[in-house]
CSV table of C-alpha atoms in Angstrom, one decimal:
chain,number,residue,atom,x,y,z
A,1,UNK,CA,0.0,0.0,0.0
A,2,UNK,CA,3.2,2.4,1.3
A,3,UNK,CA,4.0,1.9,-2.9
A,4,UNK,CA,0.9,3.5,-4.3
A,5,UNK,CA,1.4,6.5,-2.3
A,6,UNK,CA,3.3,8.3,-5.0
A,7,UNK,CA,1.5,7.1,-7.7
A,8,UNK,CA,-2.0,8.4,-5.8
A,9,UNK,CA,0.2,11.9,-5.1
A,10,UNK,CA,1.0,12.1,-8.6
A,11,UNK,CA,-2.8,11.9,-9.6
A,12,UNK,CA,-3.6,14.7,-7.6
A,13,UNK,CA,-1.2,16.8,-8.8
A,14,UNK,CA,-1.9,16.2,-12.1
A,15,UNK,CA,-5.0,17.4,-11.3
A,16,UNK,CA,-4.2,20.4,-9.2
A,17,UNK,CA,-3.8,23.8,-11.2
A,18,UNK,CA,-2.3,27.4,-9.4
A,19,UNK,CA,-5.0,29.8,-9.5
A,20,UNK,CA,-2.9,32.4,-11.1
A,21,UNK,CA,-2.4,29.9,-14.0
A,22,UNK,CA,-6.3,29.3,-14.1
A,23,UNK,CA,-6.7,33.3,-14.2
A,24,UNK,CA,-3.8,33.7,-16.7
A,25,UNK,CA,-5.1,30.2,-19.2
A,26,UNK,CA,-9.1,32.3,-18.3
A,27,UNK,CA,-7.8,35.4,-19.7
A,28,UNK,CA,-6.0,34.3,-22.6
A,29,UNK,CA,-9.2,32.2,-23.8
A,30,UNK,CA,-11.3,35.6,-23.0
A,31,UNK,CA,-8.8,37.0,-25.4
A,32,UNK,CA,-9.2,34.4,-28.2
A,33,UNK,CA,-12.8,34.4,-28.1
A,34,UNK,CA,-12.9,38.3,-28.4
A,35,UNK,CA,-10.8,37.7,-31.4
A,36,UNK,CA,-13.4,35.3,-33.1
A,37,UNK,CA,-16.0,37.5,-32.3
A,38,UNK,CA,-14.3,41.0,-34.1
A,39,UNK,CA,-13.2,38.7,-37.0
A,40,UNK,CA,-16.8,37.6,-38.0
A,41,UNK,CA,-19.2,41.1,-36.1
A,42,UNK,CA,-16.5,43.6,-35.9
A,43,UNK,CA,-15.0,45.3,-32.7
A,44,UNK,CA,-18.2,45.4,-30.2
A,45,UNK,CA,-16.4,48.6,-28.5
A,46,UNK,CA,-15.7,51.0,-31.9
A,47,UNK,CA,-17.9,52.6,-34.4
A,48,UNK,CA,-17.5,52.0,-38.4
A,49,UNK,CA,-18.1,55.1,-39.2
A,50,UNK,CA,-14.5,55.7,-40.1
A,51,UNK,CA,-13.6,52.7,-42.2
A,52,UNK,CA,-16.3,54.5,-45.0
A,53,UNK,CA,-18.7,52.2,-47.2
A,54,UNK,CA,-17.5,48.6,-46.5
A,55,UNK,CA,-18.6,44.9,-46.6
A,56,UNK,CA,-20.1,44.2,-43.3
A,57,UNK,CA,-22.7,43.1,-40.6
A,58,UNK,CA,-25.4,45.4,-40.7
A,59,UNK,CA,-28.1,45.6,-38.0
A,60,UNK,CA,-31.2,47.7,-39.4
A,61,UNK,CA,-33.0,49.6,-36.5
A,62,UNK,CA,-36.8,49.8,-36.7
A,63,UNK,CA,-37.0,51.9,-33.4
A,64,UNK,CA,-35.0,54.7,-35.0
A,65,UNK,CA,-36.7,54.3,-38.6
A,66,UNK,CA,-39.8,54.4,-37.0
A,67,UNK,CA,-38.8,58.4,-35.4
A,68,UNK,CA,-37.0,59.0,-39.1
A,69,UNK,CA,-39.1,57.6,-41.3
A,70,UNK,CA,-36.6,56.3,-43.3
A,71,UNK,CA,-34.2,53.3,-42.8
A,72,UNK,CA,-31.3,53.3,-41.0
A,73,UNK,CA,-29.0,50.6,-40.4
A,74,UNK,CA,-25.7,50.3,-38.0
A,75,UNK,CA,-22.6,48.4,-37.1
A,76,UNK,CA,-22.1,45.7,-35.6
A,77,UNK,CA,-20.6,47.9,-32.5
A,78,UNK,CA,-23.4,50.5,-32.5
A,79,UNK,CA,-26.0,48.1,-32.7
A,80,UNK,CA,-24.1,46.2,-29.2
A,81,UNK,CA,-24.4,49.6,-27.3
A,82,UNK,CA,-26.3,53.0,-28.9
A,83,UNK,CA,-29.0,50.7,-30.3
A,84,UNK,CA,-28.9,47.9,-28.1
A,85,UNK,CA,-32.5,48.2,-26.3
A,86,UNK,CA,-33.4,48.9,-29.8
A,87,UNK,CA,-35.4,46.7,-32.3
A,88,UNK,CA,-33.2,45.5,-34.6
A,89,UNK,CA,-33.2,43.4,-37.6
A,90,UNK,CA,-29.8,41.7,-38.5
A,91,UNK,CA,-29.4,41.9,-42.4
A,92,UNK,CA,-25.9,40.1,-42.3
A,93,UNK,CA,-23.3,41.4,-44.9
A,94,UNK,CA,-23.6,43.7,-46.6
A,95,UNK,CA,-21.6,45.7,-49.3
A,96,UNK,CA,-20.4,49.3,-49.6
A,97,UNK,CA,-22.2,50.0,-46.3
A,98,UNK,CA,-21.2,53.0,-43.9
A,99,UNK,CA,-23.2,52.7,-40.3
A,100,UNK,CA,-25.6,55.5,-39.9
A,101,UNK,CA,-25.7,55.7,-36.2
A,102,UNK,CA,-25.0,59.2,-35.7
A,103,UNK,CA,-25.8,60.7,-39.1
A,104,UNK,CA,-29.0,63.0,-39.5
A,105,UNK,CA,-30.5,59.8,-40.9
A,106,UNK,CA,-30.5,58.0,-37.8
A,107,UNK,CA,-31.5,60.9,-35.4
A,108,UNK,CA,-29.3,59.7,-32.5
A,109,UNK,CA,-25.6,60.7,-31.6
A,110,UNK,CA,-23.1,57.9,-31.3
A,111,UNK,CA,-22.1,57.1,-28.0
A,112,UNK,CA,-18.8,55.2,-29.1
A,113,UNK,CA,-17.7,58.5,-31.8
A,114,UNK,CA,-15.9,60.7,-30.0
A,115,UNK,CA,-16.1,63.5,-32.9
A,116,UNK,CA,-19.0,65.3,-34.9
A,117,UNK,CA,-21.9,64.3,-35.7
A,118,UNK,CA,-21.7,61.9,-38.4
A,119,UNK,CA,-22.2,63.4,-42.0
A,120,UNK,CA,-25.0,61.9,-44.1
A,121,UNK,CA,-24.4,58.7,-45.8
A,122,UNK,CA,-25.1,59.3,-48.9
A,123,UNK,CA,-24.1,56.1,-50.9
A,124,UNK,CA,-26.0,53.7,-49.1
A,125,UNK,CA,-28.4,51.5,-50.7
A,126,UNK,CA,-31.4,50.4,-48.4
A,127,UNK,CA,-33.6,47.4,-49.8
A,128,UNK,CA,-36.7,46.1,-48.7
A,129,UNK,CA,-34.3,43.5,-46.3
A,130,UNK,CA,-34.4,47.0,-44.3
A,131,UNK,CA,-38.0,46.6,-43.6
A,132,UNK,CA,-37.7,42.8,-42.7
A,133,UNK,CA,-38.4,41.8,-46.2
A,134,UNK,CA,-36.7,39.4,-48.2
A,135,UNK,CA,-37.2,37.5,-52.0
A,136,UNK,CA,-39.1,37.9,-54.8
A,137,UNK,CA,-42.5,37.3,-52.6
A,138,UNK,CA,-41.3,40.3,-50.1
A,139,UNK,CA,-41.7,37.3,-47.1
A,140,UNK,CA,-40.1,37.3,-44.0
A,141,UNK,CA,-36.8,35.2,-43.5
A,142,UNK,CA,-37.9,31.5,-42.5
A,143,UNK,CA,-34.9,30.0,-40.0
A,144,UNK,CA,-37.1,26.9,-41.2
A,145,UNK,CA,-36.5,27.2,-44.7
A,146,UNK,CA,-34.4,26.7,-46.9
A,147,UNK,CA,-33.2,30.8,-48.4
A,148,UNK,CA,-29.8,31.2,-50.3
A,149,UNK,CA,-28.8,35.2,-50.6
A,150,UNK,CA,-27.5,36.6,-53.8
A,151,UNK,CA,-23.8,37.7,-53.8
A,152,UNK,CA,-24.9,40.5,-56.2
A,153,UNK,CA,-28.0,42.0,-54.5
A,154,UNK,CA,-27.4,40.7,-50.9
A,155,UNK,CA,-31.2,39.5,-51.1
A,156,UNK,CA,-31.9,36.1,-49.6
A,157,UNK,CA,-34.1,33.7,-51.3
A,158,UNK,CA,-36.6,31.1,-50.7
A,159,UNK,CA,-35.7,28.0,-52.5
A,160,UNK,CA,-39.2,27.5,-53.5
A,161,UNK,CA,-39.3,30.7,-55.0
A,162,UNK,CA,-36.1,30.3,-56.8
A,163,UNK,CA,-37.7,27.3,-58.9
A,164,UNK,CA,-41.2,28.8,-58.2
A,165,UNK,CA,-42.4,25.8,-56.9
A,166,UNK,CA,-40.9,23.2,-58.4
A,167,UNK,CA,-41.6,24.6,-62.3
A,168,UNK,CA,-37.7,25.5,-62.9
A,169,UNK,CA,-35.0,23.1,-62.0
A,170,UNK,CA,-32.3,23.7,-59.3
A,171,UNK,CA,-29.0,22.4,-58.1
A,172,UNK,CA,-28.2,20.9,-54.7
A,173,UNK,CA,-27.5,24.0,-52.3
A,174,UNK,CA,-24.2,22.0,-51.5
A,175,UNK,CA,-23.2,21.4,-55.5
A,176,UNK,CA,-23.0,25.4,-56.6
A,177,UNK,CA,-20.3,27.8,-54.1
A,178,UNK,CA,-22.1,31.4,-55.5
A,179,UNK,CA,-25.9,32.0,-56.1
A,180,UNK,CA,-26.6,35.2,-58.6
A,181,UNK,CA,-30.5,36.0,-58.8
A,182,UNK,CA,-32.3,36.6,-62.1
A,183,UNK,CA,-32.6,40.3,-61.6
A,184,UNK,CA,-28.4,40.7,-61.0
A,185,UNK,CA,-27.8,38.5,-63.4
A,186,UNK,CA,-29.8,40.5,-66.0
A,187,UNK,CA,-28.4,43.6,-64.6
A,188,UNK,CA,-24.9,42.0,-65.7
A,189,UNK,CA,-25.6,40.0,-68.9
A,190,UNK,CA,-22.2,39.5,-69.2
A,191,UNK,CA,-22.2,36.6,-66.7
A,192,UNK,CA,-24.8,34.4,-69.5
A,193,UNK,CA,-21.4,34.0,-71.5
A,194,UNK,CA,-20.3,31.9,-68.6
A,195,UNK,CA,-23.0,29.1,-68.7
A,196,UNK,CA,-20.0,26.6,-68.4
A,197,UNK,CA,-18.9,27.7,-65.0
A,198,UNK,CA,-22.7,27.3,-63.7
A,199,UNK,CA,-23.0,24.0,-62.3
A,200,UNK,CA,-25.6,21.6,-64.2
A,201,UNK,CA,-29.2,22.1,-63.5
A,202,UNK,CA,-30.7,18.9,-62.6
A,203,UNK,CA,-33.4,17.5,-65.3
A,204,UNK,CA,-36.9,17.9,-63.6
A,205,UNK,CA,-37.7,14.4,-64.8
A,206,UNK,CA,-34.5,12.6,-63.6
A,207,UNK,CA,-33.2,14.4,-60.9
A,208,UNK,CA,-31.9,10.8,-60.1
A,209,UNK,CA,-29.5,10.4,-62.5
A,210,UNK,CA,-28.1,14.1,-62.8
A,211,UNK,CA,-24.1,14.1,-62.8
A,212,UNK,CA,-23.9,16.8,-60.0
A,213,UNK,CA,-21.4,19.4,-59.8
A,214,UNK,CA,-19.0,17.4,-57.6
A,215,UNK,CA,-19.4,14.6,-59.9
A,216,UNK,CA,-18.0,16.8,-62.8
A,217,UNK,CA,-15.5,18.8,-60.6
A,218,UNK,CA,-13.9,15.0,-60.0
A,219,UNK,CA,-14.1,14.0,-63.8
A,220,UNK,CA,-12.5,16.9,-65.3
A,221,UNK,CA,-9.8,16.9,-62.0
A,222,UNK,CA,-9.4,12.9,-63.3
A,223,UNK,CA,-5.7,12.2,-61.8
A,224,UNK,CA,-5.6,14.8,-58.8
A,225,UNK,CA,-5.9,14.9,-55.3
A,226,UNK,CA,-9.0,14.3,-53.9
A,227,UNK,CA,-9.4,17.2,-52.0
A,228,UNK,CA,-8.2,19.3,-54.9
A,229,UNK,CA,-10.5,22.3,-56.4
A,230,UNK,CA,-11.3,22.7,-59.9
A,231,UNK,CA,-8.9,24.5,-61.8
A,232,UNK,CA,-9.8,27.8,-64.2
A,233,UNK,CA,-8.4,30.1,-66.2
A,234,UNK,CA,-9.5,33.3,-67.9
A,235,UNK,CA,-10.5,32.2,-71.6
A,236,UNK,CA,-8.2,32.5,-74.7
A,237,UNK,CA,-10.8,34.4,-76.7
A,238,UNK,CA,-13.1,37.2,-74.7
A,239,UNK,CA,-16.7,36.4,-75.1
A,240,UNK,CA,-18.3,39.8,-75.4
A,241,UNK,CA,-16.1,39.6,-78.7
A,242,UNK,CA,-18.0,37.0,-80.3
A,243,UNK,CA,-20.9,37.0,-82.4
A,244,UNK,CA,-22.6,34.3,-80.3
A,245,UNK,CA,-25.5,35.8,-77.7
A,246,UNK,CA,-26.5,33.3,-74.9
A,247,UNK,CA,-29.8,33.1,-73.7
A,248,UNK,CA,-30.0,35.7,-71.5
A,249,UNK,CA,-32.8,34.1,-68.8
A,250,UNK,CA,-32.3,32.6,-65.2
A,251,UNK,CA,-30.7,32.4,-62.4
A,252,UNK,CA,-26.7,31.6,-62.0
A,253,UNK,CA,-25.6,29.0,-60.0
A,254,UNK,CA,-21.9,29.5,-59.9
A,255,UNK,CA,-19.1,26.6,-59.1
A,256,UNK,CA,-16.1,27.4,-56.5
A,257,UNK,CA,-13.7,29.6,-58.7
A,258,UNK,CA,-15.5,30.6,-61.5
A,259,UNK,CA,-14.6,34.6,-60.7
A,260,UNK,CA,-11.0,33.5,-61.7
A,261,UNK,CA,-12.4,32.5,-65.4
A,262,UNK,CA,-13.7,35.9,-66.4
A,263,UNK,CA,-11.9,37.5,-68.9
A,264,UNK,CA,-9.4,40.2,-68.3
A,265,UNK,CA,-9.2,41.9,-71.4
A,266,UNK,CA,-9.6,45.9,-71.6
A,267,UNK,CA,-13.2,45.4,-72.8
A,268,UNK,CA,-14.3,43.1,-70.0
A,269,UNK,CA,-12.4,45.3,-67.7
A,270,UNK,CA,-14.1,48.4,-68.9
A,271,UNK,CA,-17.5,46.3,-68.9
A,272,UNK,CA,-17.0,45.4,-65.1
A,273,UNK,CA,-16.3,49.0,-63.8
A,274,UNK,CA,-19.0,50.4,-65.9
A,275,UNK,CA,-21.6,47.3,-64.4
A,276,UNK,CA,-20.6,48.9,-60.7
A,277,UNK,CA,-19.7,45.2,-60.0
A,278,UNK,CA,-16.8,45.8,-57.7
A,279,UNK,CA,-18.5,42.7,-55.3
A,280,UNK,CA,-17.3,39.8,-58.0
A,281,UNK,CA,-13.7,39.9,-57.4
A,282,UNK,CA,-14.1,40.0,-53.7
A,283,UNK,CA,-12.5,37.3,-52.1
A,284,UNK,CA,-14.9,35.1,-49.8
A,285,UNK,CA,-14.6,35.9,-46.2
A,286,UNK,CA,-12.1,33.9,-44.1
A,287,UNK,CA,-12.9,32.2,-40.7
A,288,UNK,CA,-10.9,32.9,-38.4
A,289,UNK,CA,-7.8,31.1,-37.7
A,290,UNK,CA,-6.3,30.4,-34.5
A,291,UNK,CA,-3.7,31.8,-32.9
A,292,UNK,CA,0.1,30.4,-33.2
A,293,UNK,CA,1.0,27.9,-30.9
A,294,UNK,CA,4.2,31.0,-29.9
A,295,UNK,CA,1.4,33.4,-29.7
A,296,UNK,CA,-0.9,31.5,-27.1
A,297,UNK,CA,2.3,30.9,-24.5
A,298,UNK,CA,3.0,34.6,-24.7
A,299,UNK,CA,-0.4,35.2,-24.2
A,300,UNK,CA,-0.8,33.3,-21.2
A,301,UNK,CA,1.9,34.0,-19.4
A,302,UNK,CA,3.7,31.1,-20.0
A,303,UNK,CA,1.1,28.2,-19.9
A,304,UNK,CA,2.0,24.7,-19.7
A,305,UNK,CA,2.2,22.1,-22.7
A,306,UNK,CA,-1.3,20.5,-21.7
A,307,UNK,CA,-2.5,24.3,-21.0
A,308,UNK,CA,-1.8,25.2,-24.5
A,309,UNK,CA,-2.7,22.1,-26.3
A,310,UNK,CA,-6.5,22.6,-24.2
A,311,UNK,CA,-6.4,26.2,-25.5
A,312,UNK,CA,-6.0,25.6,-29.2
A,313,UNK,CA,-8.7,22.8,-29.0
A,314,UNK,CA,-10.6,25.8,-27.0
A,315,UNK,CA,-10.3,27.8,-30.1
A,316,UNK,CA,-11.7,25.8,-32.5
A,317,UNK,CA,-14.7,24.9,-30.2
A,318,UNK,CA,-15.5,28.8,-29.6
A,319,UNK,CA,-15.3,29.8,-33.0
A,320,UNK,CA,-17.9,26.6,-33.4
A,321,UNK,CA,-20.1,28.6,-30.9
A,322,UNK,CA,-19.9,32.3,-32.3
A,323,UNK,CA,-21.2,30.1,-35.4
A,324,UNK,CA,-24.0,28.5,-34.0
A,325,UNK,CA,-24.8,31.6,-31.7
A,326,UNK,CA,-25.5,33.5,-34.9
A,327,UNK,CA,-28.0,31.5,-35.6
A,328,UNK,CA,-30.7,32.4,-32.6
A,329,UNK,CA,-32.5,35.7,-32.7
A,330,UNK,CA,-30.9,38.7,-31.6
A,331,UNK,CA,-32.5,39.1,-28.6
A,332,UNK,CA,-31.5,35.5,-27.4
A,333,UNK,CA,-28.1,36.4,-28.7
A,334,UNK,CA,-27.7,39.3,-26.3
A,335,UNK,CA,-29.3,37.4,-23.3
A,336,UNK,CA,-26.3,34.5,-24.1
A,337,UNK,CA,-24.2,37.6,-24.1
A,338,UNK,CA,-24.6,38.6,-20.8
A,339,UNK,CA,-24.7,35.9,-19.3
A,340,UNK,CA,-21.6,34.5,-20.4
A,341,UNK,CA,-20.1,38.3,-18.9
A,342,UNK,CA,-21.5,37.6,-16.1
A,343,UNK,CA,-19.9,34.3,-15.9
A,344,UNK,CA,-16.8,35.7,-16.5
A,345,UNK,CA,-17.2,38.3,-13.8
A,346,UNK,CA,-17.7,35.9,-11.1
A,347,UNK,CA,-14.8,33.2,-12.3
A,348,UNK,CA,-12.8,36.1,-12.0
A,349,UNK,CA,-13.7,37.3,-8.7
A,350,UNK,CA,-13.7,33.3,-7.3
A,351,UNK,CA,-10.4,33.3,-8.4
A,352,UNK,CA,-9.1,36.7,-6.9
A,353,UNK,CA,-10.8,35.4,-3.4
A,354,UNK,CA,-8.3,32.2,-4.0
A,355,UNK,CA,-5.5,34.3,-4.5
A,356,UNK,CA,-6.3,36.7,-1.6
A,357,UNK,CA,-6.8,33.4,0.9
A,358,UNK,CA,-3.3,32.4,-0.1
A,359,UNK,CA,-4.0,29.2,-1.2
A,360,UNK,CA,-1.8,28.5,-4.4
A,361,UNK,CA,-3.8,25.5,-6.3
A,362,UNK,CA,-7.2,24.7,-7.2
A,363,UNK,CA,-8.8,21.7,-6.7
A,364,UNK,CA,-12.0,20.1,-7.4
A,365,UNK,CA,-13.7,20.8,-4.9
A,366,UNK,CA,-12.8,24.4,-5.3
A,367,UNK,CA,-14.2,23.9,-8.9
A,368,UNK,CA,-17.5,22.3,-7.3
A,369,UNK,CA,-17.9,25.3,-4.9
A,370,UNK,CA,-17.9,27.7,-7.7
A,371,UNK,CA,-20.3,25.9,-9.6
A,372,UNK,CA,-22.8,25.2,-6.8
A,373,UNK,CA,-22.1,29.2,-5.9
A,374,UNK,CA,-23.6,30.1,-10.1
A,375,UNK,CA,-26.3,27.4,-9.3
A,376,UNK,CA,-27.7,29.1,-6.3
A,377,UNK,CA,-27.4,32.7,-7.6
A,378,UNK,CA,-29.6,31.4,-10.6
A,379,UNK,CA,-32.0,30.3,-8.7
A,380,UNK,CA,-32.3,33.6,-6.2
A,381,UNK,CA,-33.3,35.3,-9.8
């Protein structure tokens, strides 16, 4: 028995953490999850007034269109504190926008603009998604349903719209990387010359033996990687120099890459400017990546091996949740939002009462404490 006395000891220790590295591995995940949250929202703490017209979130706020009469949409930030006990309707991205909080428009000063008052933003293009409209029906947006948005437009789109109930044929969501509507793409009948980079619409009479998109991405890739991307290149002819017209009717349903077969000539090049099409050659937007492994230890202080192994898996599982927390309404959202502040606030001050009591590690019982301490606070409210 005297022999397993070591072998217990060691147990516990492995299970023992100081309190100041608990605090220090705390604050460095608080850290890495504020840095998922500004690279999908923005910074929750700054106005983007200042960045000018830009692809972003935009919030629109029916309490202060209601007083204008007009539409006005905000940040990310602004919508998080000057408009927060607002009603708002998240719009998701959107291009070329400049927030309004602040601006005549809006009718309300910005509490995180430490300047003027905003001047009007004149450039901005407000849709019927400002008014909690969306597709060719003007419906609301169904969590429920199936809606695809538009790259061009920004609109999003019930799928049984899109084929208006089954009449017009439609590709697997999952088999097309870029949906352009019928009205942008007649808006830019350019794109009907690029019917090959469309992935195939699926016959309405045997939609069971359609060759999908991924089906012809692997054929034509015969020989590569499995996980490689179709290749394409710009044509060797341009197309608006050819005597051939395509049907100009439809939707486009766009594969992965197909921006990077447009032609580049100097009368595409003029055609693209003149369309006001700017949006096309934007490069998708990135998730965000986790931090170095050198950037997490520095971060923490100086965390263990285990410490910073847990904190990159940590990463990964927090920028899973800002994913599925932008899925819940906005009100839920905030609710989540301060709860999880609160959280924070108390873990913080458990830990500062560990320090302060001198003791140097935390146990499990320590951790059970805590917990039963949240538990009982919920329950007093």
């Amino acid at each position: 028995m005297a022999a397993e006395a070591p072998a217990a000891a060691a147990t516990t220790a492995e299970r023992e953490v100081t309190a100041v590295e608990l605090e220090r591995e705390h604050e460095a995940l608080e850290e890495e999850a504020s840095e998922v949250v500004r690279e999908n929202w923005g910074d929750e703490h700054s106005c983007s007034f200042d960045e000018g017209y830009v692809c972003q979130p935009v919030y629109s706020c029916v309490t202060c269109a209601a007083k204008a009469g007009s539409p006005v949409g905000v940040c990310y930030g602004c919508s998080m504190n000057c408009h927060l006990y607002h009603t708002l309707l998240e719009l998701f991205d959107k291009h070329n926008f400049r927030c309004d909080c602040g601006t005549p428009r809006s009718g309300y000063s910005c509490s995180l603009y430490a300047g003027e008052t905003h001047a009007e933003n004149n450039h901005n293009q407000y849709t019927h998604n400002y008014n909690g409209l969306y597709c060719t029906c003007n419906g609301k947006y169904e969590v429920q349903q199936l809606m695809i948005q538009c790259i061009g437009c920004e609109d999003w789109f019930h799928d049984f719209c899109i084929t208006e109930n089954g009449k017009h044929p439609m590709p697997h969501e999952d088999d097309f990387a870029d949906f352009i509507c019928e009205g942008c793409m007649h808006k830019l009948p350019f794109l009907y010359h690029y019917s090959h980079l469309q992935c195939p619409l699926p016959h309405p009479e045997a939609a069971a033996a359609t060759v999908t998109a991924t089906a012809q991405a692997e054929a034509t890739t015969a020989g590569a990687a499995d996980d490689a991307p179709p290749t394409f290149a710009p044509p060797p002819v341009c197309p608006l120099g050819t005597s051939q017209k395509p049907a100009q009717e439809g939707h486009g349903f766009f594969l992965d890459g197909w921006q990077n077969c447009l032609c580049k000539c100097a009368l595409c090049s003029d055609t693209y400017k003149a369309s006001h099409c700017p949006w096309i050659f934007e490069p998708p937007k990135e998730e965000a990546a986790p931090p170095k492994e050198d950037d997490k230890t520095a971060a923490s202080g100086g965390c263990t091996q285990l410490q910073t192994a847990n904190a990159a898996t940590s990463t990964s599982i927090m920028a899973a949740g800002v994913a599925e927390l932008s899925k819940i309404p906005r009100i839920q959202q905030v609710e989540v939002a301060q709860q999880l502040n609160e959280y924070s606030r108390e873990l913080n001050y458990f830990l500062k009462e560990l320090k302060q009591s001198g003791k140097e590690v935390v146990t499990k019982e320590d951790i059970e404490e805590f917990t039963r301490r949240i538990v009982k606070k919920r329950k007093l409210t």
